[in-house]
Amino acid sequence: ETGVTQSPTHLIKTRGQQVTLRCSSQSGHNTVSWYQQALGQGPQFIFQYYREEENGRGNFPPRFSGLQFPNYSSELNVNALELDDSALYLCASSRGRGEGQPQHFGDGTRLSIL
Amino acid sequence: SQQGEEDPQALSIQEGENATMNCSYKTSINNLQWYRQNSGRGLVHLILIRSNEREKHSGRLRVTLDTSKKSSSLLITASRAADTASYFCATDAGGTSYGKLTFGQGTILTVHP
């Protein structure tokens, strides 16, 4: 069983640029959630995709957007990068809409904004 | 925003001792989950307890849930150096929020050999 994989592992960008992060969900999982984890903090929910549709969004501005593909892999796009966007971005997959299901996390993409 | 508080923020113990971490939350939940995070890595699911359960065990882990006090605790018995990690509780409110976890700030556990 293949786990959740994320790419790239590290990324350095400058303010104002745009970035795309990628996630392959675990085999058999059709729901992908994205989280932002600032240094020393717990993860914060960005949004969730279920069968290619957005299925809930946290308190993040519209410049954070996403996609889910027919194979249930997903992308997180961030436009107009700000210094505060520096964080570890985590992708998690689960079965169904996540009702009472544990989430399986990738190792994340470390994004640094200069 | 974070759902609640975890206590203590950091815990340092010797191998073989027990470690207890507490989590408080603010809103009603469908279930509460505990995750472990090793430095620089993703989160690993440890245990899930539903709102109608009071206690759950998994190997050396014991989780309790008190919905009247909106609190949970994680006990790791006979700690090992390999248990050194950050531990997070996460709440799932259920309903339209199913699967959208709200995490605490975590407890950093250090187990000395």
XYZ file of C-alpha atoms in Angstrom:
227
model
C 0.000 0.000 0.000
C 1.570 3.280 -1.146
C 1.425 6.080 1.399
C 0.853 9.788 0.865
C 3.646 11.454 -1.068
C 4.253 15.168 -1.452
C 6.511 17.145 -3.776
C 8.702 19.032 -3.640
C 10.108 18.485 -0.139
C 11.580 21.980 0.080
C 10.952 25.175 -1.843
C 12.260 28.723 -1.622
C 10.292 31.572 -3.163
C 10.210 35.359 -2.934
C 7.311 37.605 -1.992
C 4.736 38.053 -4.735
C 5.563 34.811 -6.518
C 3.207 31.885 -7.029
C 3.729 28.273 -5.967
C 2.168 24.868 -6.683
C 2.518 21.983 -4.256
C 1.556 18.426 -5.158
C 0.172 15.462 -3.276
C -0.514 11.844 -4.198
C -3.100 10.283 -1.932
C -2.838 6.842 -0.401
C -4.209 4.002 -2.493
C -7.972 3.630 -1.987
C -8.437 7.133 -0.545
C -10.685 9.643 -2.305
C -10.451 12.605 0.098
C -7.502 14.954 0.387
C -7.082 17.674 3.001
C -4.408 20.353 3.129
C -2.971 21.897 6.282
C -0.518 24.697 7.009
C 1.825 24.256 9.960
C 3.824 27.275 11.094
C 6.957 26.641 13.133
C 6.117 25.565 16.674
C 2.375 25.434 16.000
C -0.218 22.782 15.280
C -1.481 22.311 11.717
C -4.299 24.560 10.498
C -6.924 23.294 8.059
C -6.795 25.005 4.649
C -9.345 23.035 2.587
C -10.531 19.569 1.682
C -11.334 17.903 -1.637
C -13.692 14.960 -2.058
C -14.114 13.369 -5.479
C -12.688 16.449 -7.236
C -14.979 18.946 -5.459
C -14.008 21.338 -2.674
C -15.646 20.024 0.491
C -14.928 22.693 3.062
C -12.482 25.493 3.595
C -10.728 26.938 6.613
C -9.939 30.564 7.356
C -7.557 31.168 4.453
C -7.794 33.885 1.759
C -8.801 33.107 -1.845
C -5.182 33.266 -3.000
C -4.988 29.749 -1.546
C -6.660 27.470 -4.088
C -6.626 23.806 -4.940
C -7.515 21.042 -7.316
C -8.184 17.348 -7.094
C -7.701 15.111 -10.113
C -9.622 11.969 -11.208
C -6.897 9.782 -9.664
C -7.501 11.713 -6.376
C -4.099 13.367 -6.373
C -4.222 17.047 -5.489
C -2.511 20.403 -5.889
C -2.331 23.401 -3.590
C -1.703 26.737 -5.308
C -0.748 29.909 -3.492
C -0.633 33.237 -5.341
C 0.992 36.511 -4.307
C 3.175 34.858 -1.685
C 3.669 36.691 1.612
C 6.355 36.234 4.257
C 3.760 34.701 6.624
C 3.157 31.898 4.109
C 6.473 30.374 5.205
C 5.429 27.054 6.754
C 5.260 23.289 6.386
C 2.357 22.371 4.102
C 0.877 18.985 4.861
C -1.408 16.879 2.743
C -3.569 14.147 4.279
C -5.788 11.556 2.637
C -8.666 9.491 3.962
C -11.555 7.338 2.798
C -14.964 8.859 2.195
C -15.530 12.385 3.438
C -13.492 11.537 6.506
C -16.369 10.586 8.787
C -14.643 9.245 11.841
C -11.665 8.176 9.772
C -8.025 8.720 10.654
C -6.088 10.838 8.222
C -2.852 9.689 6.628
C -0.295 12.458 6.252
C 2.594 12.971 3.894
C 5.904 14.391 5.119
C 5.023 17.834 3.831
C 6.581 20.560 1.715
C 8.695 23.106 3.586
C 8.032 26.478 1.928
C 10.318 29.412 2.715
C 9.481 32.918 1.524
C 12.332 35.436 1.261
C -7.220 29.360 14.936
C -6.482 26.522 17.344
C -9.320 24.578 18.927
C -7.791 24.443 22.364
C -4.855 24.010 24.617
C -2.448 21.180 25.201
C -0.720 20.774 28.488
C 2.136 20.654 29.187
C 3.811 22.386 26.260
C 6.938 20.323 26.900
C 7.601 17.174 28.911
C 10.960 15.580 29.680
C 11.129 12.108 31.251
C 13.406 9.093 31.610
C 12.979 5.887 29.652
C 10.573 3.551 31.393
C 8.498 6.325 32.957
C 4.930 7.117 31.949
C 4.045 10.271 30.015
C 0.691 12.011 30.297
C -0.456 14.765 27.972
C -3.711 16.693 28.257
C -5.864 18.406 25.676
C -8.782 20.773 26.149
C -11.139 21.944 23.424
C -13.921 24.472 23.088
C -16.744 23.194 20.874
C -18.704 19.949 20.703
C -17.065 17.124 18.807
C -17.837 13.917 16.935
C -14.426 12.423 17.667
C -10.969 13.333 18.933
C -7.738 12.012 17.494
C -4.133 11.955 18.667
C -1.206 12.250 16.286
C 2.569 12.039 16.670
C 5.046 14.119 14.672
C 8.747 13.405 14.555
C 10.948 16.391 13.802
C 10.559 17.545 10.216
C 8.162 14.750 9.314
C 4.439 14.347 8.732
C 1.897 13.374 11.357
C 1.238 9.763 12.257
C -2.225 8.788 13.500
C -2.144 7.121 16.924
C -5.703 6.680 18.124
C -9.251 7.929 17.527
C -11.886 8.146 20.265
C -15.515 8.901 19.512
C -17.645 11.264 21.571
C -19.651 8.355 23.042
C -16.495 6.578 24.248
C -14.724 7.335 27.519
C -11.529 5.342 27.215
C -9.561 3.574 24.525
C -6.352 1.548 24.499
C -3.842 0.754 21.794
C -0.659 -1.028 22.829
C 1.140 1.274 25.299
C -1.311 4.105 24.633
C -4.364 4.930 26.712
C -6.684 7.780 25.783
C -9.529 9.145 27.884
C -12.243 11.565 26.850
C -14.465 13.652 29.123
C -16.970 15.492 26.950
C -18.529 17.248 29.950
C -15.174 18.899 30.659
C -14.212 19.084 26.980
C -10.909 17.428 27.694
C -8.850 14.386 26.753
C -5.638 12.835 27.946
C -3.043 10.610 26.312
C -0.992 8.278 28.490
C 2.088 6.556 27.111
C 3.262 3.819 29.448
C 6.839 2.572 29.771
C 8.215 5.313 27.509
C 11.082 4.637 25.125
C 13.605 7.005 23.571
C 11.847 6.370 20.239
C 8.700 8.003 21.673
C 10.485 11.370 21.549
C 8.279 13.523 19.303
C 5.568 16.190 19.314
C 2.075 14.969 20.143
C -1.069 16.702 18.915
C -4.713 16.272 19.687
C -7.167 17.055 16.902
C -10.924 17.425 17.092
C -13.465 16.544 14.425
C -16.729 18.414 14.883
C -18.643 16.088 12.570
C -21.655 17.118 10.503
C -20.619 19.343 7.617
C -17.191 19.613 9.242
C -16.453 15.880 9.088
C -12.787 15.203 8.486
C -11.738 18.837 8.896
C -9.479 18.520 11.892
C -8.730 21.307 14.347
C -5.392 20.790 16.075
C -3.992 21.924 19.386
C -0.529 23.433 19.671
C 1.046 20.166 20.742
C 3.193 18.757 23.501
C 6.893 18.178 22.885
C 7.902 14.927 24.594
C 11.559 14.109 25.214
C 12.411 10.660 26.541
C 15.986 10.343 27.823
C 17.696 6.944 27.512
